[in-house]
Amino acid sequence: MTPPPLSRRGVLAGAASLGGAALAPTAAQSAEAAEAGATGAAHRPKKAVVFRDVRPLGAKRPVDLVVVDGKVHDGPAPKGAKVVEGGGRVALPALVDAHIHPDKTSWGGDWVSRKPASGIADYCAQDVELFHSQRRPVGERAYGLMAHAVTRGTRAMRAHADVAPAYGLAGVEGIAEARERLADALDVQIVGFPQHGVIRTPGTAKLLEDAARAGLVDMVGGIDPISFDHALDEQLDLVFRLADRYGVGVDIHLHDRDEKGTRVLRGIIERTKALSLRGKVTISHVFCLPFLSPKDLAATAADLADLDIALTTVAPNESLVLPIAELKKHGVRVGLGSDGVRDSWSPFGNADMLHRAHILGWVTDVRLDEELAACYTVGTHGGADVMGLPRADFEPGSPADFILVRGENVPQVLVDMPQRDLVVHGGQVVARNGELV
């Protein structure tokens, strides 16, 4: 699997430039720099923190969790390590929001009264109205929502930003601004999402290419190539061409529940294989999968797993949530997301992924402890797998991204959704009692 980078803002370390041309160092200079870097790393003081008296994954006996340079450490704490008291709280992996639209939100602002809508086109028109009615720019609104997500235990998110002539690249730029402000607390991938259609809205294709060429997005998106864009091959060819040309990933919204959905699935699978984009493609929602026969579902899951095509669900209801357990049997990566939060589409949503994992359990009517714990896992490791991030599973060397809550065990925490007393990202406390530190 070759996941898309978290950020494409690369720099050429150690290179000098003259008249815009990079000058490569000599072999001797390279060796000298490498030796100096190794020596510096060996003598650099380690950032060490001990989280005292915590119960990872609800263990019966509390332990001292040692973190060195942002990762779980299996040895003794280095001398002078900072100590954070856990008070016997349960330590659980931080959560990952694999599908959210922060650019659309009205979070933190005045109440917005929604109007009737009968389809995506109506919602798109209302998106534009909301965009122009907001006094706060995208960056400020997105930051408020994304910061709130951090305080609820989110360590990473894949953020979809509308790209359309009505907005230009304001959504992408606003989310990028919020990402920069939260760089120490939240890992973010940005998807350039053509909510208004790739083909049906002239000018969108160029904006997507501009964003991909400039390195402003980590992925390019698509939406219902048949039922909404009415251009299956044109949309998929364009989106996959951009991904192949500019080295970005693909994340396509697919809402169709019938044969149109399965046709799009086949088109995505064919292009992923043809362009060797294994591990770089995600399909969001995929409402057609729950309606397949067991035989067809197994065959489709096998194809998705073979090309490492990931899926995301927002657990909207019992009939449309993905058959996660069956997909995972075949090795398909499946993540969970918030979708829209208090936007023109809906007054609901809170970007709290513990709540979303709770909803997943609710709509699938699970009862057993292992089933409840599995819902939490989809909200943590499932999303990390989709985003290509290492799992925060408390194993030595894993990211020290976790939450501390008062509770008994994972199933009870999922059901009761207690306050996140501490949120830790990279070994540092980034939120306490629902507020950013």
Coordinates of C-alpha atoms in Angstrom, one line a residue:
M1 CA 0.0 0.0 0.0
T2 CA 1.3 3.4 -0.9
P3 CA -0.9 6.0 0.9
P4 CA -1.1 9.6 -0.2
P5 CA 1.2 12.0 1.7
L6 CA -0.3 14.0 4.5
S7 CA 1.1 17.1 3.0
R8 CA 2.7 17.8 -0.4
R9 CA 4.5 20.9 0.8
G10 CA 7.9 19.4 0.4
V11 CA 11.3 21.1 0.7
L12 CA 14.7 20.0 -0.5
A13 CA 16.7 20.0 2.7
G14 CA 20.4 20.9 2.5
A15 CA 20.2 22.1 -1.1
A16 CA 21.5 25.6 -2.1
S17 CA 20.0 27.4 -5.0
L18 CA 21.4 29.9 -7.5
G19 CA 19.1 31.5 -10.1
G20 CA 16.4 29.0 -9.2
A21 CA 18.5 25.9 -9.8
A22 CA 19.2 23.5 -6.9
L23 CA 22.9 22.6 -6.5
A24 CA 23.5 19.1 -5.4
P25 CA 26.1 18.6 -2.6
T26 CA 29.3 16.8 -3.3
A27 CA 29.8 13.2 -2.0
A28 CA 32.1 14.5 0.7
Q29 CA 29.6 17.1 1.8
S30 CA 26.9 14.5 1.8
A31 CA 29.0 12.2 4.0
E32 CA 29.9 15.0 6.3
A33 CA 26.3 16.1 6.7
A34 CA 25.1 12.6 7.3
E35 CA 27.7 12.1 10.0
A36 CA 26.8 15.4 11.6
G37 CA 23.1 14.6 11.5
A38 CA 23.7 11.2 13.1
T39 CA 25.8 12.7 15.8
G40 CA 23.2 15.4 16.5
A41 CA 20.4 12.9 16.7
A42 CA 22.4 10.7 19.1
H43 CA 23.0 13.7 21.5
R44 CA 19.6 15.4 21.1
P45 CA 17.6 15.3 24.3
K46 CA 14.7 12.9 24.0
K47 CA 11.2 14.2 24.7
A48 CA 10.0 11.8 27.3
V49 CA 6.6 11.7 29.1
V50 CA 5.3 9.2 31.6
F51 CA 1.5 8.9 31.9
R52 CA 1.2 7.5 35.4
D53 CA -1.5 5.2 36.6
V54 CA -3.4 4.6 33.3
R55 CA -5.3 1.5 32.1
P56 CA -4.6 0.9 28.3
L57 CA -7.7 -0.6 26.6
G58 CA -9.4 -0.9 30.0
A59 CA -6.8 -3.2 31.6
K60 CA -7.7 -4.2 35.2
R61 CA -4.4 -3.0 36.6
P62 CA -3.0 0.5 36.0
V63 CA 0.4 1.0 34.5
D64 CA 2.8 3.8 33.8
L65 CA 2.8 4.4 30.0
V66 CA 6.1 5.7 28.8
V67 CA 6.3 7.8 25.7
V68 CA 9.6 8.9 24.1
D69 CA 9.7 11.2 21.1
G70 CA 6.0 10.8 20.5
K71 CA 6.0 7.0 20.4
V72 CA 5.1 4.3 22.9
H73 CA 8.3 3.1 24.7
D74 CA 8.7 -0.4 26.2
G75 CA 11.7 0.5 28.4
P76 CA 12.2 2.6 31.5
A77 CA 11.5 6.3 31.3
P78 CA 14.6 8.5 30.5
K79 CA 15.9 10.6 33.3
G80 CA 14.0 13.9 33.7
A81 CA 10.9 12.6 31.9
K82 CA 7.8 14.7 32.4
V83 CA 5.0 13.0 34.5
V84 CA 1.3 13.3 33.7
E85 CA -1.1 11.8 36.3
G86 CA -3.7 9.5 34.8
G87 CA -5.7 8.9 37.9
G88 CA -6.6 5.3 36.9
R89 CA -8.3 6.5 33.7
V90 CA -8.8 4.2 30.7
A91 CA -6.4 4.9 27.9
L92 CA -7.9 4.3 24.4
P93 CA -6.5 4.9 20.9
A94 CA -7.4 8.3 19.5
L95 CA -10.0 8.3 16.7
V96 CA -9.7 8.9 13.0
D97 CA -12.4 10.7 11.0
A98 CA -12.0 9.1 7.6
H99 CA -14.7 11.3 5.9
I100 CA -15.7 14.9 6.9
H101 CA -16.6 18.2 5.1
P102 CA -15.2 21.0 7.3
D103 CA -15.5 23.7 4.6
K104 CA -19.3 23.5 4.6
T105 CA -19.9 23.9 8.3
S106 CA -21.7 26.6 10.1
W107 CA -20.2 25.4 13.4
G108 CA -19.8 28.0 16.0
G109 CA -21.9 30.6 14.2
D110 CA -25.5 31.6 14.2
W111 CA -28.3 29.1 13.7
V112 CA -29.0 28.3 10.1
S113 CA -32.6 27.5 9.1
R114 CA -32.6 24.8 6.3
K115 CA -35.0 24.8 3.4
P116 CA -36.6 21.8 1.6
A117 CA -34.4 20.0 -0.9
S118 CA -35.1 17.0 -3.1
G119 CA -31.7 16.0 -4.4
I120 CA -28.0 16.8 -4.7
A121 CA -28.5 19.7 -7.1
D122 CA -30.8 21.4 -4.5
Y123 CA -28.3 20.8 -1.8
C124 CA -25.5 22.2 -4.0
A125 CA -27.5 25.4 -4.6
Q126 CA -28.1 25.7 -0.8
D127 CA -24.4 25.2 -0.2
V128 CA -23.6 28.2 -2.3
E129 CA -26.2 30.3 -0.4
L130 CA -24.7 29.3 2.9
F131 CA -21.2 30.0 1.7
H132 CA -22.1 33.5 0.7
S133 CA -24.2 34.2 3.9
Q134 CA -21.4 33.3 6.3
R135 CA -19.5 36.3 7.8
R136 CA -16.7 34.1 8.8
P137 CA -14.3 32.7 6.1
V138 CA -13.8 29.0 5.5
G139 CA -10.5 28.9 7.4
E140 CA -12.1 30.2 10.6
R141 CA -15.2 28.0 10.4
A142 CA -13.1 24.9 9.5
Y143 CA -10.7 25.6 12.3
G144 CA -13.5 25.8 14.9
L145 CA -14.9 22.4 13.8
M146 CA -11.5 20.7 13.5
A147 CA -10.3 22.0 16.8
H148 CA -13.5 20.8 18.4
A149 CA -12.8 17.3 16.9
V150 CA -9.4 17.3 18.5
T151 CA -10.9 18.0 21.9
R152 CA -13.2 14.9 21.4
G153 CA -10.2 12.7 20.6
T154 CA -9.7 12.8 16.9
R155 CA -6.0 12.4 15.9
A156 CA -6.5 12.6 12.1
M157 CA -9.1 13.3 9.5
R158 CA -9.6 13.2 5.7
A159 CA -11.2 16.5 4.9
H160 CA -13.2 16.9 1.7
A161 CA -13.3 20.5 0.4
D162 CA -15.7 21.6 -2.3
V163 CA -14.0 22.6 -5.6
A164 CA -16.4 24.4 -8.0
P165 CA -16.5 27.7 -9.9
A166 CA -18.9 29.0 -7.2
Y167 CA -16.0 28.9 -4.6
G168 CA -12.8 28.5 -6.6
L169 CA -10.3 26.9 -4.3
A170 CA -11.5 28.8 -1.2
G171 CA -12.5 25.5 0.5
V172 CA -9.2 23.8 -0.1
E173 CA -7.3 26.9 1.1
G174 CA -9.4 27.3 4.2
I175 CA -9.0 23.8 5.3
A176 CA -5.2 24.0 4.6
E177 CA -5.1 27.1 6.8
A178 CA -6.9 25.3 9.6
R179 CA -4.6 22.3 9.2
E180 CA -1.6 24.5 9.6
R181 CA -3.0 26.0 12.9
L182 CA -3.6 22.5 14.2
A183 CA -0.4 20.9 12.9
D184 CA 0.7 19.8 16.4
A185 CA -2.6 18.2 17.3
L186 CA -4.2 16.8 14.1
D187 CA -3.0 15.0 10.9
V188 CA -5.1 16.1 7.9
Q189 CA -5.5 14.9 4.3
I190 CA -7.3 17.2 2.0
V191 CA -9.5 16.0 -0.9
G192 CA -10.5 18.3 -3.7
F193 CA -14.2 17.3 -3.9
P194 CA -16.3 18.3 -7.0
Q195 CA -19.6 18.4 -5.2
H196 CA -21.3 20.2 -8.1
G197 CA -20.1 17.5 -10.6
V198 CA -16.9 17.1 -12.6
I199 CA -18.4 17.3 -16.0
R200 CA -21.8 18.9 -15.5
T201 CA -20.3 22.0 -14.1
P202 CA -17.9 23.6 -16.5
G203 CA -14.7 24.9 -14.9
T204 CA -14.6 22.3 -12.2
A205 CA -12.1 20.0 -14.0
K206 CA -9.6 22.8 -14.4
L207 CA -9.9 23.8 -10.7
L208 CA -9.3 20.1 -9.8
E209 CA -6.2 20.1 -12.0
D210 CA -5.0 23.4 -10.7
A211 CA -5.2 22.1 -7.1
A212 CA -3.5 18.8 -7.9
R213 CA -0.7 20.5 -9.9
A214 CA 0.0 23.0 -7.2
G215 CA 0.1 20.4 -4.5
L216 CA -2.8 21.8 -2.6
V217 CA -4.7 18.5 -2.2
D218 CA -3.6 15.0 -1.2
M219 CA -6.5 13.4 -3.2
V220 CA -8.9 14.3 -6.0
G221 CA -12.5 13.3 -5.7
G222 CA -15.6 12.5 -7.8
I223 CA -19.3 12.0 -7.3
D224 CA -21.9 9.6 -8.7
P225 CA -20.5 9.6 -12.3
I226 CA -23.7 8.1 -13.7
S227 CA -26.7 9.4 -11.7
F228 CA -25.4 12.9 -11.0
D229 CA -22.7 13.7 -13.5
H230 CA -24.2 11.7 -16.3
A231 CA -20.7 10.9 -17.6
L232 CA -19.3 7.7 -16.3
D233 CA -16.2 7.4 -18.4
E234 CA -15.5 11.1 -18.7
Q235 CA -15.5 11.7 -15.0
L236 CA -13.5 8.6 -14.0
D237 CA -11.0 9.1 -16.8
L238 CA -10.4 12.7 -15.8
V239 CA -10.1 11.9 -12.0
F240 CA -7.8 9.0 -12.5
R241 CA -5.7 10.8 -15.0
L242 CA -5.1 13.6 -12.5
A243 CA -4.2 11.1 -9.8
D244 CA -1.7 9.3 -12.1
R245 CA -0.2 12.5 -13.5
Y246 CA 0.2 14.4 -10.2
G247 CA 0.8 11.6 -7.8
V248 CA -2.3 12.1 -5.6
G249 CA -4.9 9.7 -4.4
V250 CA -8.5 9.3 -5.4
D251 CA -11.6 9.4 -3.1
I252 CA -15.0 9.1 -4.9
H253 CA -18.4 9.6 -3.4
L254 CA -20.8 6.9 -4.6
H255 CA -24.4 7.1 -3.4
D256 CA -26.2 4.9 -6.0
R257 CA -27.8 1.9 -4.5
D258 CA -28.5 -0.1 -7.6
E259 CA -26.9 -1.3 -10.8
K260 CA -25.5 2.2 -11.5
G261 CA -23.5 1.9 -8.3
T262 CA -22.0 -1.5 -9.3
R263 CA -21.2 -0.2 -12.8
V264 CA -19.2 2.7 -11.2
L265 CA -17.5 0.2 -8.8
R266 CA -16.4 -1.8 -11.8
G267 CA -15.1 1.3 -13.6
I268 CA -13.1 2.3 -10.5
I269 CA -11.6 -1.2 -10.1
E270 CA -10.6 -1.3 -13.8
R271 CA -8.9 2.0 -13.7
T272 CA -7.1 1.4 -10.4
K273 CA -5.6 -1.8 -12.0
A274 CA -4.8 -0.2 -15.3
L275 CA -2.9 2.8 -13.8
S276 CA -1.2 0.8 -11.0
L277 CA -2.9 2.9 -8.3
R278 CA -3.1 0.1 -5.8
G279 CA -3.5 1.4 -2.3
K280 CA -4.3 5.0 -3.4
V281 CA -8.0 4.8 -4.1
T282 CA -10.9 5.1 -1.7
I283 CA -14.7 4.9 -2.4
S284 CA -16.9 6.7 0.1
H285 CA -20.4 5.7 1.1
V286 CA -20.8 2.9 -1.5
F287 CA -24.5 2.5 -0.8
C288 CA -24.8 -0.3 -3.5
L289 CA -22.7 -2.8 -1.5
P290 CA -25.2 -3.6 1.2
F291 CA -27.8 -4.6 -1.5
L292 CA -25.5 -7.2 -3.2
S293 CA -26.2 -10.9 -2.8
P294 CA -23.7 -12.7 -0.5
K295 CA -22.0 -14.2 -3.6
D296 CA -21.7 -10.9 -5.4
L297 CA -20.5 -9.2 -2.2
A298 CA -17.8 -11.7 -1.7
A299 CA -16.6 -11.4 -5.3
T300 CA -16.6 -7.6 -5.2
A301 CA -14.8 -7.6 -1.8
A302 CA -12.1 -9.9 -3.2
D303 CA -11.5 -7.5 -6.1
L304 CA -11.4 -4.5 -3.8
A305 CA -8.9 -6.3 -1.5
D306 CA -6.7 -7.4 -4.4
L307 CA -6.2 -3.7 -5.5
D308 CA -6.3 -2.5 -1.9
I309 CA -9.2 -0.1 -2.6
A310 CA -10.4 1.4 0.7
L311 CA -14.0 2.2 1.7
T312 CA -15.6 4.6 4.1
T313 CA -19.0 4.7 5.7
V314 CA -20.7 7.3 7.9
A315 CA -23.2 4.7 9.3
P316 CA -26.3 6.7 8.1
N317 CA -28.8 4.0 8.9
E318 CA -29.2 0.2 9.1
S319 CA -29.8 -0.3 5.4
L320 CA -27.0 1.9 4.1
V321 CA -24.1 1.1 6.5
L322 CA -21.4 -1.0 4.9
P323 CA -21.1 -4.7 5.8
I324 CA -17.9 -4.0 7.6
A325 CA -17.3 -7.5 9.1
E326 CA -17.7 -9.2 5.8
L327 CA -15.5 -6.7 4.0
K328 CA -12.8 -7.1 6.7
K329 CA -12.8 -10.9 6.2
H330 CA -11.6 -10.3 2.7
G331 CA -9.0 -7.7 3.8
V332 CA -10.7 -4.6 2.7
R333 CA -9.8 -1.4 4.6
V334 CA -12.9 0.3 6.0
G335 CA -13.0 3.6 7.9
L336 CA -15.7 5.6 9.6
G337 CA -16.4 9.3 9.2
S338 CA -18.6 12.2 10.3
D339 CA -19.7 13.4 6.8
G340 CA -21.2 16.9 6.9
V341 CA -21.5 18.7 10.2
R342 CA -24.2 21.4 10.6
D343 CA -24.1 22.5 7.0
S344 CA -26.9 23.2 4.5
W345 CA -27.6 19.5 4.1
S346 CA -28.4 18.9 7.8
P347 CA -28.5 20.6 11.2
F348 CA -27.0 17.5 12.8
G349 CA -23.4 16.4 13.4
N350 CA -20.8 17.2 15.9
A351 CA -17.4 15.8 14.6
D352 CA -17.2 13.6 17.7
M353 CA -15.9 10.2 16.4
L354 CA -16.7 8.4 19.7
H355 CA -20.3 9.4 19.1
R356 CA -20.1 8.3 15.5
A357 CA -18.7 4.9 16.6
H358 CA -21.6 4.8 19.1
I359 CA -24.0 5.4 16.2
L360 CA -22.4 2.6 14.2
G361 CA -23.2 0.2 17.1
W362 CA -26.7 1.6 17.4
V363 CA -27.7 1.3 13.7
T364 CA -26.2 -2.2 13.4
D365 CA -28.0 -3.3 16.7
V366 CA -25.0 -4.9 18.3
R367 CA -25.1 -6.2 21.9
L368 CA -22.0 -8.3 22.6
D369 CA -18.9 -6.8 24.1
E370 CA -16.7 -7.9 21.2
E371 CA -19.2 -6.3 18.8
L372 CA -19.2 -3.0 20.7
A373 CA -15.4 -3.1 20.8
A374 CA -15.3 -3.7 17.1
C375 CA -17.3 -0.5 16.5
Y376 CA -14.6 1.4 18.4
T377 CA -11.9 -0.3 16.3
V378 CA -13.5 0.9 13.1
G379 CA -13.4 4.4 14.4
T380 CA -9.7 4.2 15.3
H381 CA -7.7 1.6 13.4
G382 CA -10.1 1.4 10.5
G383 CA -9.7 5.1 9.7
A384 CA -5.9 4.9 10.3
D385 CA -5.7 2.1 7.8
V386 CA -7.7 4.1 5.2
M387 CA -5.5 7.1 5.6
G388 CA -2.3 5.1 5.6
L389 CA -1.4 6.0 9.1
P390 CA 0.2 3.7 11.7
R391 CA -2.2 2.3 14.2
A392 CA -2.1 3.9 17.7
D393 CA -2.4 0.5 19.4
F394 CA -0.1 1.0 22.4
E395 CA 2.5 -1.4 20.9
P396 CA 6.1 -0.3 21.3
G397 CA 6.9 2.2 18.6
S398 CA 3.3 3.1 17.8
P399 CA 2.2 6.7 17.8
A400 CA 1.3 8.0 21.3
D401 CA -2.1 9.2 20.2
F402 CA -4.7 8.4 22.8
I403 CA -7.5 9.6 25.0
L404 CA -7.9 9.3 28.8
V405 CA -11.4 8.8 30.1
R406 CA -13.1 7.7 33.2
G407 CA -14.6 4.3 32.6
E408 CA -14.5 0.6 32.9
N409 CA -13.7 -0.9 29.5
V410 CA -14.0 -0.3 25.8
P411 CA -17.7 -1.5 25.4
Q412 CA -18.8 0.7 28.3
V413 CA -17.0 3.7 27.0
L414 CA -18.5 3.3 23.6
V415 CA -22.0 3.2 25.0
D416 CA -21.6 5.9 27.7
M417 CA -19.4 8.3 25.7
P418 CA -17.7 10.0 28.7
Q419 CA -15.9 13.3 28.5
R420 CA -12.4 13.0 27.0
D421 CA -10.4 14.2 30.1
L422 CA -7.1 14.3 28.2
V423 CA -6.3 14.0 24.5
V424 CA -2.8 13.1 23.7
H425 CA -1.2 13.5 20.2
G426 CA 2.4 12.6 19.6
G427 CA 2.9 12.2 23.3
Q428 CA 1.8 15.7 24.1
V429 CA -1.4 16.7 25.8
V430 CA -3.3 18.7 23.2
A431 CA -6.7 18.9 24.9
R432 CA -8.0 18.7 28.5
N433 CA -11.6 18.5 29.7
G434 CA -13.0 19.4 26.3
E435 CA -10.7 22.4 25.6
L436 CA -7.6 22.8 23.5
V437 CA -4.5 23.2 25.6

